[in-house]
Coordinates of C-alpha atoms and ligand atoms in Angstrom, one line a residue:
M11 CA -0.1 -0.1 0.3
R12 CA 1.4 3.4 -1.0
L13 CA -0.5 6.6 -0.1
T14 CA 0.7 10.0 -1.4
D15 CA 2.3 12.6 0.7
D16 CA -1.0 14.5 0.3
Q17 CA -2.9 11.7 1.7
M18 CA -0.7 11.1 4.4
A19 CA -0.5 14.9 5.5
D20 CA -4.8 14.7 5.4
I21 CA -4.6 11.8 7.8
A22 CA -2.0 13.5 10.1
T23 CA -3.9 16.6 10.0
S24 CA -7.4 14.5 11.1
R25 CA -5.4 12.7 13.7
G26 CA -4.1 16.1 15.1
Q27 CA -7.4 17.2 15.8
S28 CA -9.6 16.5 18.8
A29 CA -12.6 17.8 20.3
A30 CA -14.1 17.4 23.7
T31 CA -17.4 15.4 23.9
R32 CA -20.0 14.0 26.0
R33 CA -20.6 11.1 23.8
A34 CA -18.8 7.7 24.3
T35 CA -15.4 7.1 23.0
V36 CA -13.3 4.2 22.9
P37 CA -9.6 4.8 23.7
A38 CA -8.1 1.6 21.4
L39 CA -10.3 2.8 18.6
E40 CA -9.6 6.6 18.8
A41 CA -5.8 5.2 18.4
M42 CA -6.4 3.6 15.1
L43 CA -8.8 6.3 13.9
Y44 CA -8.0 7.5 10.1
Q45 CA -5.2 5.2 9.9
A46 CA -5.2 3.2 7.1
L47 CA -4.6 -0.6 7.7
P48 CA -2.6 -2.0 4.5
V49 CA -4.7 -4.9 2.8
L50 CA -3.7 -6.8 -0.1
D51 CA -0.9 -4.9 -2.6
H52 CA -2.4 -1.3 -2.8
G53 CA -5.6 -1.6 -0.6
F54 CA -6.6 -0.4 2.8
V55 CA -9.2 -0.2 5.3
R56 CA -9.5 2.7 7.9
V57 CA -12.1 3.8 10.4
I58 CA -13.3 7.3 9.7
D59 CA -16.2 7.3 12.5
Y60 CA -18.1 5.5 14.9
M61 CA -20.8 5.6 17.5
G62 CA -21.5 3.8 20.7
D63 CA -19.4 1.0 22.5
D64 CA -20.0 -2.2 24.4
A65 CA -22.1 -0.1 26.9
A66 CA -24.2 1.4 24.4
V67 CA -25.3 -2.3 23.5
V68 CA -25.9 -3.1 27.2
Q69 CA -27.5 0.3 27.6
A70 CA -30.1 -0.4 24.8
A71 CA -30.9 -3.9 25.8
R72 CA -32.0 -2.4 29.2
V73 CA -33.3 0.8 28.2
S74 CA -31.4 2.2 30.9
Y75 CA -30.9 6.0 31.9
G76 CA -27.3 5.7 32.5
R77 CA -24.1 4.2 31.3
G78 CA -22.3 1.4 33.0
T79 CA -24.9 0.8 35.5
R80 CA -23.7 -2.6 36.2
K81 CA -20.2 -4.5 36.6
V82 CA -18.2 -5.4 33.6
S83 CA -18.6 -9.2 34.2
E84 CA -22.4 -8.5 34.0
D85 CA -22.3 -6.6 31.0
A86 CA -20.2 -9.2 29.2
G87 CA -22.8 -11.9 30.5
L88 CA -25.7 -9.9 28.9
I89 CA -23.8 -9.1 25.7
R90 CA -23.1 -12.8 25.2
Y91 CA -26.5 -13.8 26.1
L92 CA -27.6 -11.3 23.3
M93 CA -25.0 -12.8 20.8
R94 CA -25.9 -16.4 21.6
H95 CA -29.8 -15.8 21.3
R96 CA -29.5 -13.8 18.3
H97 CA -30.6 -10.6 19.3
S98 CA -30.0 -7.9 17.1
T99 CA -31.4 -4.6 17.7
P100 CA -28.9 -3.7 20.9
F101 CA -26.2 -4.3 18.3
E102 CA -27.7 -1.8 15.7
M103 CA -27.3 0.9 18.2
C104 CA -23.6 1.2 17.3
E105 CA -22.5 2.4 13.7
I106 CA -18.9 2.4 12.0
K107 CA -17.9 4.4 9.1
Y108 CA -14.8 2.9 7.0
H109 CA -12.9 4.1 4.1
V110 CA -11.8 1.1 1.9
K111 CA -9.6 0.9 -1.1
L112 CA -10.4 -2.5 -2.8
P113 CA -9.9 -4.2 -6.1
I114 CA -13.2 -3.9 -8.2
F115 CA -13.7 -8.0 -8.2
V116 CA -13.6 -7.4 -4.6
A117 CA -16.3 -4.4 -4.4
R118 CA -18.4 -6.8 -6.7
Q119 CA -18.6 -9.3 -3.8
W120 CA -18.8 -6.7 -1.0
I121 CA -21.3 -4.5 -2.5
R122 CA -24.1 -7.6 -2.3
H123 CA -24.3 -6.6 1.5
R124 CA -27.1 -4.4 1.2
T125 CA -27.7 -3.4 4.8
A126 CA -24.7 -0.7 4.6
N127 CA -24.5 2.9 3.3
V128 CA -22.0 3.1 0.6
N129 CA -20.5 5.9 -1.3
E130 CA -17.9 5.1 -4.3
I131 CA -15.5 7.2 -6.0
S132 CA -17.0 8.4 -9.1
A133 CA -14.9 7.5 -12.1
R134 CA -17.5 9.5 -14.1
Y135 CA -15.8 12.5 -12.0
S136 CA -12.3 11.3 -11.1
I137 CA -9.6 9.5 -12.8
L138 CA -8.7 6.0 -11.2
D139 CA -5.4 5.2 -10.1
R140 CA -3.0 3.3 -12.0
E141 CA -3.0 0.4 -9.4
F142 CA -3.9 -3.0 -10.1
Y143 CA -4.2 -6.0 -7.6
L144 CA -1.5 -8.8 -8.5
P145 CA -1.8 -11.7 -6.3
A146 CA 1.5 -12.6 -4.2
P147 CA 2.8 -16.0 -5.3
E148 CA 1.4 -18.1 -2.5
Q149 CA -2.2 -16.9 -3.6
L150 CA -1.7 -18.2 -7.3
A151 CA -3.8 -21.3 -7.1
A152 CA -5.2 -23.3 -9.7
Q153 CA -8.8 -24.2 -9.8
S154 CA -10.0 -26.5 -7.1
S155 CA -11.5 -29.9 -8.4
A156 CA -13.2 -30.7 -5.4
N157 CA -14.9 -27.1 -4.7
R158 CA -16.1 -25.2 -7.9
Q159 CA -15.8 -21.6 -5.9
G160 CA -12.3 -22.6 -4.3
R161 CA -8.7 -23.0 -5.0
G162 CA -6.6 -26.1 -5.4
D163 CA -2.7 -26.3 -5.7
L164 CA -0.6 -23.6 -6.0
L165 CA 0.9 -22.8 -9.4
E166 CA 4.4 -22.9 -9.5
G167 CA 7.4 -22.0 -11.5
D168 CA 7.0 -20.7 -15.1
A169 CA 3.3 -21.3 -15.0
A170 CA 3.0 -19.0 -12.1
L171 CA 5.3 -16.5 -13.8
R172 CA 3.4 -16.5 -16.9
V173 CA 0.2 -16.0 -14.9
L174 CA 1.7 -12.8 -13.1
D175 CA 3.0 -11.5 -16.5
L176 CA -0.3 -11.8 -18.1
L177 CA -2.4 -10.2 -15.2
R178 CA 0.4 -7.2 -15.1
A179 CA 0.6 -6.9 -18.7
D180 CA -3.1 -6.8 -19.3
A181 CA -3.8 -4.3 -16.6
T182 CA -1.0 -2.2 -17.8
L183 CA -2.4 -2.4 -21.5
T184 CA -5.9 -1.5 -20.7
Y185 CA -5.0 1.6 -18.2
D186 CA -2.7 3.0 -20.8
H187 CA -5.6 2.9 -23.3
Y188 CA -7.5 4.5 -20.7
A189 CA -5.2 7.1 -20.4
W190 CA -5.0 7.6 -24.1
M191 CA -8.7 7.8 -24.5
L192 CA -8.9 10.4 -21.6
N193 CA -6.4 12.6 -23.3
E194 CA -6.1 14.4 -19.9
N195 CA -5.1 18.0 -20.2
N196 CA -5.5 17.9 -23.7
A197 CA -1.8 16.0 -23.9
D198 CA -2.4 15.5 -27.5
P199 CA -4.1 18.5 -28.9
D200 CA -4.9 17.1 -32.1
R201 CA -7.8 15.0 -30.7
P202 CA -10.7 15.0 -28.3
G203 CA -10.4 13.3 -25.1
L204 CA -13.2 10.5 -24.4
S205 CA -15.5 11.1 -21.3
R206 CA -14.3 9.6 -18.1
E207 CA -17.7 7.8 -17.8
L208 CA -16.7 5.9 -21.0
A209 CA -13.1 5.7 -20.9
R210 CA -13.4 3.6 -17.5
M211 CA -15.3 0.7 -19.0
N212 CA -12.3 -1.2 -20.5
L213 CA -10.2 -1.2 -17.0
T214 CA -9.6 -4.8 -15.8
L215 CA -11.4 -6.0 -12.7
N216 CA -8.2 -5.7 -10.4
T217 CA -8.2 -1.9 -10.7
Y218 CA -8.6 -0.3 -7.5
T219 CA -11.6 1.6 -6.3
Q220 CA -12.7 3.3 -3.0
W221 CA -15.5 3.8 -1.0
Y222 CA -16.7 4.9 2.4
W223 CA -18.8 2.1 3.8
K224 CA -21.1 2.6 7.0
T225 CA -22.9 0.2 8.9
D226 CA -24.1 -1.0 12.3
L227 CA -22.7 -3.8 14.6
H228 CA -25.3 -6.4 13.9
N229 CA -24.8 -5.9 10.0
L230 CA -21.2 -5.7 10.3
F231 CA -21.1 -8.8 12.2
H232 CA -23.2 -10.4 9.5
F233 CA -20.6 -9.5 6.9
L234 CA -17.8 -10.4 9.0
S235 CA -19.4 -13.8 9.7
L236 CA -19.5 -14.7 6.1
R237 CA -16.5 -12.8 4.6
A238 CA -14.0 -13.5 7.6
D239 CA -14.9 -17.4 7.3
A240 CA -12.6 -19.7 5.8
H241 CA -15.2 -20.2 2.9
A242 CA -14.9 -16.7 1.8
Q243 CA -12.4 -15.9 -1.2
Y244 CA -9.0 -14.9 0.4
E245 CA -9.0 -11.3 -1.4
I246 CA -12.3 -10.3 0.7
R247 CA -11.3 -12.3 3.6
V248 CA -8.2 -10.3 4.2
Y249 CA -10.2 -7.2 4.3
A250 CA -12.7 -8.8 7.0
E251 CA -9.6 -9.8 9.2
A252 CA -8.5 -6.0 8.9
M253 CA -11.7 -4.9 10.1
M254 CA -11.9 -7.5 12.8
R255 CA -9.2 -5.9 14.5
T256 CA -10.8 -2.5 14.5
V257 CA -14.0 -4.3 16.1
D258 CA -11.7 -5.9 18.7
A259 CA -10.6 -2.4 19.6
W260 CA -14.0 -0.9 19.5
V261 CA -16.4 -3.3 21.1
P262 CA -14.0 -6.0 22.8
L263 CA -17.0 -7.8 24.7
A264 CA -19.3 -7.9 21.8
S265 CA -16.4 -9.1 19.6
Q266 CA -15.4 -11.8 21.7
A267 CA -18.9 -12.8 21.7
F268 CA -19.1 -12.7 18.3
R269 CA -15.9 -14.8 17.8
D270 CA -17.3 -17.3 20.2
Y271 CA -20.9 -17.6 19.1
R272 CA -20.4 -16.8 15.3
L273 CA -17.2 -16.8 13.7
G274 CA -15.9 -20.0 15.6
A275 CA -19.0 -21.6 15.9
A276 CA -21.0 -24.2 13.8
T277 CA -24.2 -24.8 12.9
L278 CA -25.7 -28.2 13.0
S279 CA -28.9 -29.5 11.3
A280 CA -31.2 -31.7 13.3
G281 CA -29.9 -35.0 11.6
M282 CA -26.3 -33.7 12.2
L283 CA -27.3 -33.3 16.0
A284 CA -28.7 -36.8 15.9
V285 CA -25.7 -38.2 14.6
V286 CA -23.4 -36.5 17.2
K287 CA -25.7 -37.5 20.1
R288 CA -25.4 -41.3 18.7
M289 CA -21.5 -41.1 18.7
L290 CA -21.7 -39.4 22.0
S291 CA -23.6 -42.5 23.3
G292 CA -20.9 -45.0 21.8
Q293 CA -22.5 -45.8 18.8
A294 CA -20.3 -46.2 15.6
V295 CA -22.1 -44.4 13.1
T296 CA -21.0 -44.5 9.4
Q297 CA -22.5 -42.1 6.5
P298 CA -24.7 -44.6 4.8
E299 CA -27.0 -45.1 7.5
S300 CA -26.7 -41.8 9.3
G301 CA -29.5 -40.1 7.5
L302 CA -27.1 -37.5 6.0
N303 CA -25.8 -37.3 2.6
R304 CA -22.1 -37.3 1.7
R305 CA -21.6 -33.8 1.5
E306 CA -23.3 -33.3 4.7
W307 CA -21.5 -36.2 6.5
T308 CA -18.0 -34.5 5.1
E309 CA -18.9 -31.0 6.3
L310 CA -20.0 -32.6 10.0
M311 CA -16.9 -34.6 10.1
A312 CA -14.9 -31.6 9.3
V313 CA -16.6 -29.7 12.2
L314 CA -15.7 -32.7 14.4
D315 CA -12.3 -32.9 13.2
R316 CA -12.6 -36.6 12.3
P317 CA -11.9 -38.4 9.0
A318 CA -14.9 -38.3 6.6
Ligands
FAD16 C1 -18.8 -17.7 0.3 C2 -19.9 -17.1 -0.5 C3 -20.4 -17.4 -1.9 C4 -21.3 -16.5 -2.5 N1 -21.4 -17.0 -3.9 C5 -22.3 -16.2 -4.7 C6 -22.7 -16.7 -6.1 O1 -22.0 -17.6 -6.4 N2 -23.4 -15.9 -6.5 C7 -24.2 -14.7 -6.0 O2 -24.7 -14.2 -6.9 N3 -23.8 -14.4 -4.8 C8 -22.8 -15.0 -4.0 N4 -22.8 -14.8 -2.7 C9 -23.6 -13.8 -2.1 C10 -24.4 -14.0 -1.2 O3 -25.5 -14.9 -1.7 C11 -25.1 -12.8 -0.6 O4 -25.7 -12.0 -1.6 C12 -24.2 -11.8 0.0 O5 -23.6 -12.9 1.1 C13 -24.8 -10.8 0.8 O6 -25.7 -11.6 2.1 P1 -27.0 -10.8 2.6 O7 -27.8 -10.8 1.7 O8 -27.1 -11.7 3.9 O9 -26.3 -9.6 3.3 P2 -27.1 -8.0 3.3 O10 -27.5 -7.8 2.1 O11 -26.2 -7.1 4.2 O12 -28.4 -8.7 4.2 C14 -28.5 -9.0 5.5 C15 -29.7 -9.4 5.9 O13 -30.8 -8.7 5.6 C16 -31.9 -9.1 4.9 N5 -32.2 -8.5 3.8 C17 -31.6 -7.4 3.3 N6 -32.1 -7.1 2.1 C18 -33.2 -7.9 1.9 C19 -34.1 -8.1 0.9 N7 -34.4 -7.1 -0.2 N8 -35.2 -9.1 1.2 C20 -35.1 -9.7 2.2 N9 -34.3 -9.8 3.2 C21 -33.1 -8.6 3.0 C22 -31.5 -10.5 5.0 O14 -32.0 -11.3 6.2 C23 -30.0 -10.7 4.9 O15 -29.4 -12.1 5.5 C24 -21.8 -15.8 -1.8 C25 -21.3 -15.2 -0.5 C26 -20.7 -16.1 0.0 C27 -20.0 -15.6 1.4

């Protein structure tokens, strides 16, 4: 990730300012505020603003007049109860706003999460930076044969180099054509430039875009449960992992409850639960007579850390 001098100066100016407030603030998140957490080769996530804290969740759940009316252990217990029983609205009382820089193909997955407010950089108005995501060699994997949405073995040697060359060359070529079509500042006075809204259409999906993304804690946890999960594509998962660090700092009690009851938890169907009960009673259960199909069986054995 490379920020320009102007961008770093803007962040430093923002971080140099402070204001007295009666609202709840969280020192650990204040320490991270505005700073860009690097993600992928040119991307980042940074917290721009937030509202509420762990106490706000508790306060809303109790509809109380004051803050911190109980002991921390009682607050933690209530937050864990709310998370365990899938209460949602107390967590919606906290909000957070991020500035994210991400490749367009990641943005396309991310934008499917509709319960957020988004404002993306306008490539009708601005010119996108000449920055493309190129996977690190350890991410250059072949198509998985077992999982149609996943990756298999790593590409190595010449095959990996060739792929990286193609990715770099295609992105560079299309960006060169983009710049040529724009003809910014009338660099070539003998021809008109194409409008930005049209010139952008040939950029590759690994070109970086940026947006402001604001959501509440309940919907953020939903996003993170899907995107910080091992099944999520690596390129969006690393953003979710960076955001988890900000959530740990912001609402440590809720974050720990989320890690315990959602992120690190597993959901078992009634059939799976029946199999687990039979196993615990000492029965030897096999897939054909378990009542589970092969895929369900494999998923259950993975959860139980047993061979399928
Ligand atoms: C591993 C993975 C693979 C995926 N693969 C594909 C794929 O192949 N193709 C594809 O198209 N998508 C795919 N998706 C996207 C996925 O189907 C969802 O669109 C995305 O995860 C957003 O989830 P969401 O709707 O729950 O989130 P949000 O849009 O944030 O919504 C949160 C919740 O609000 C409620 N909600 C929001 N809007 C509505 C509405 N209009 N009506 C009713 N309820 C609403 C729902 O309960 C929803 O769960 C994939 C996602 C993941 C994590």
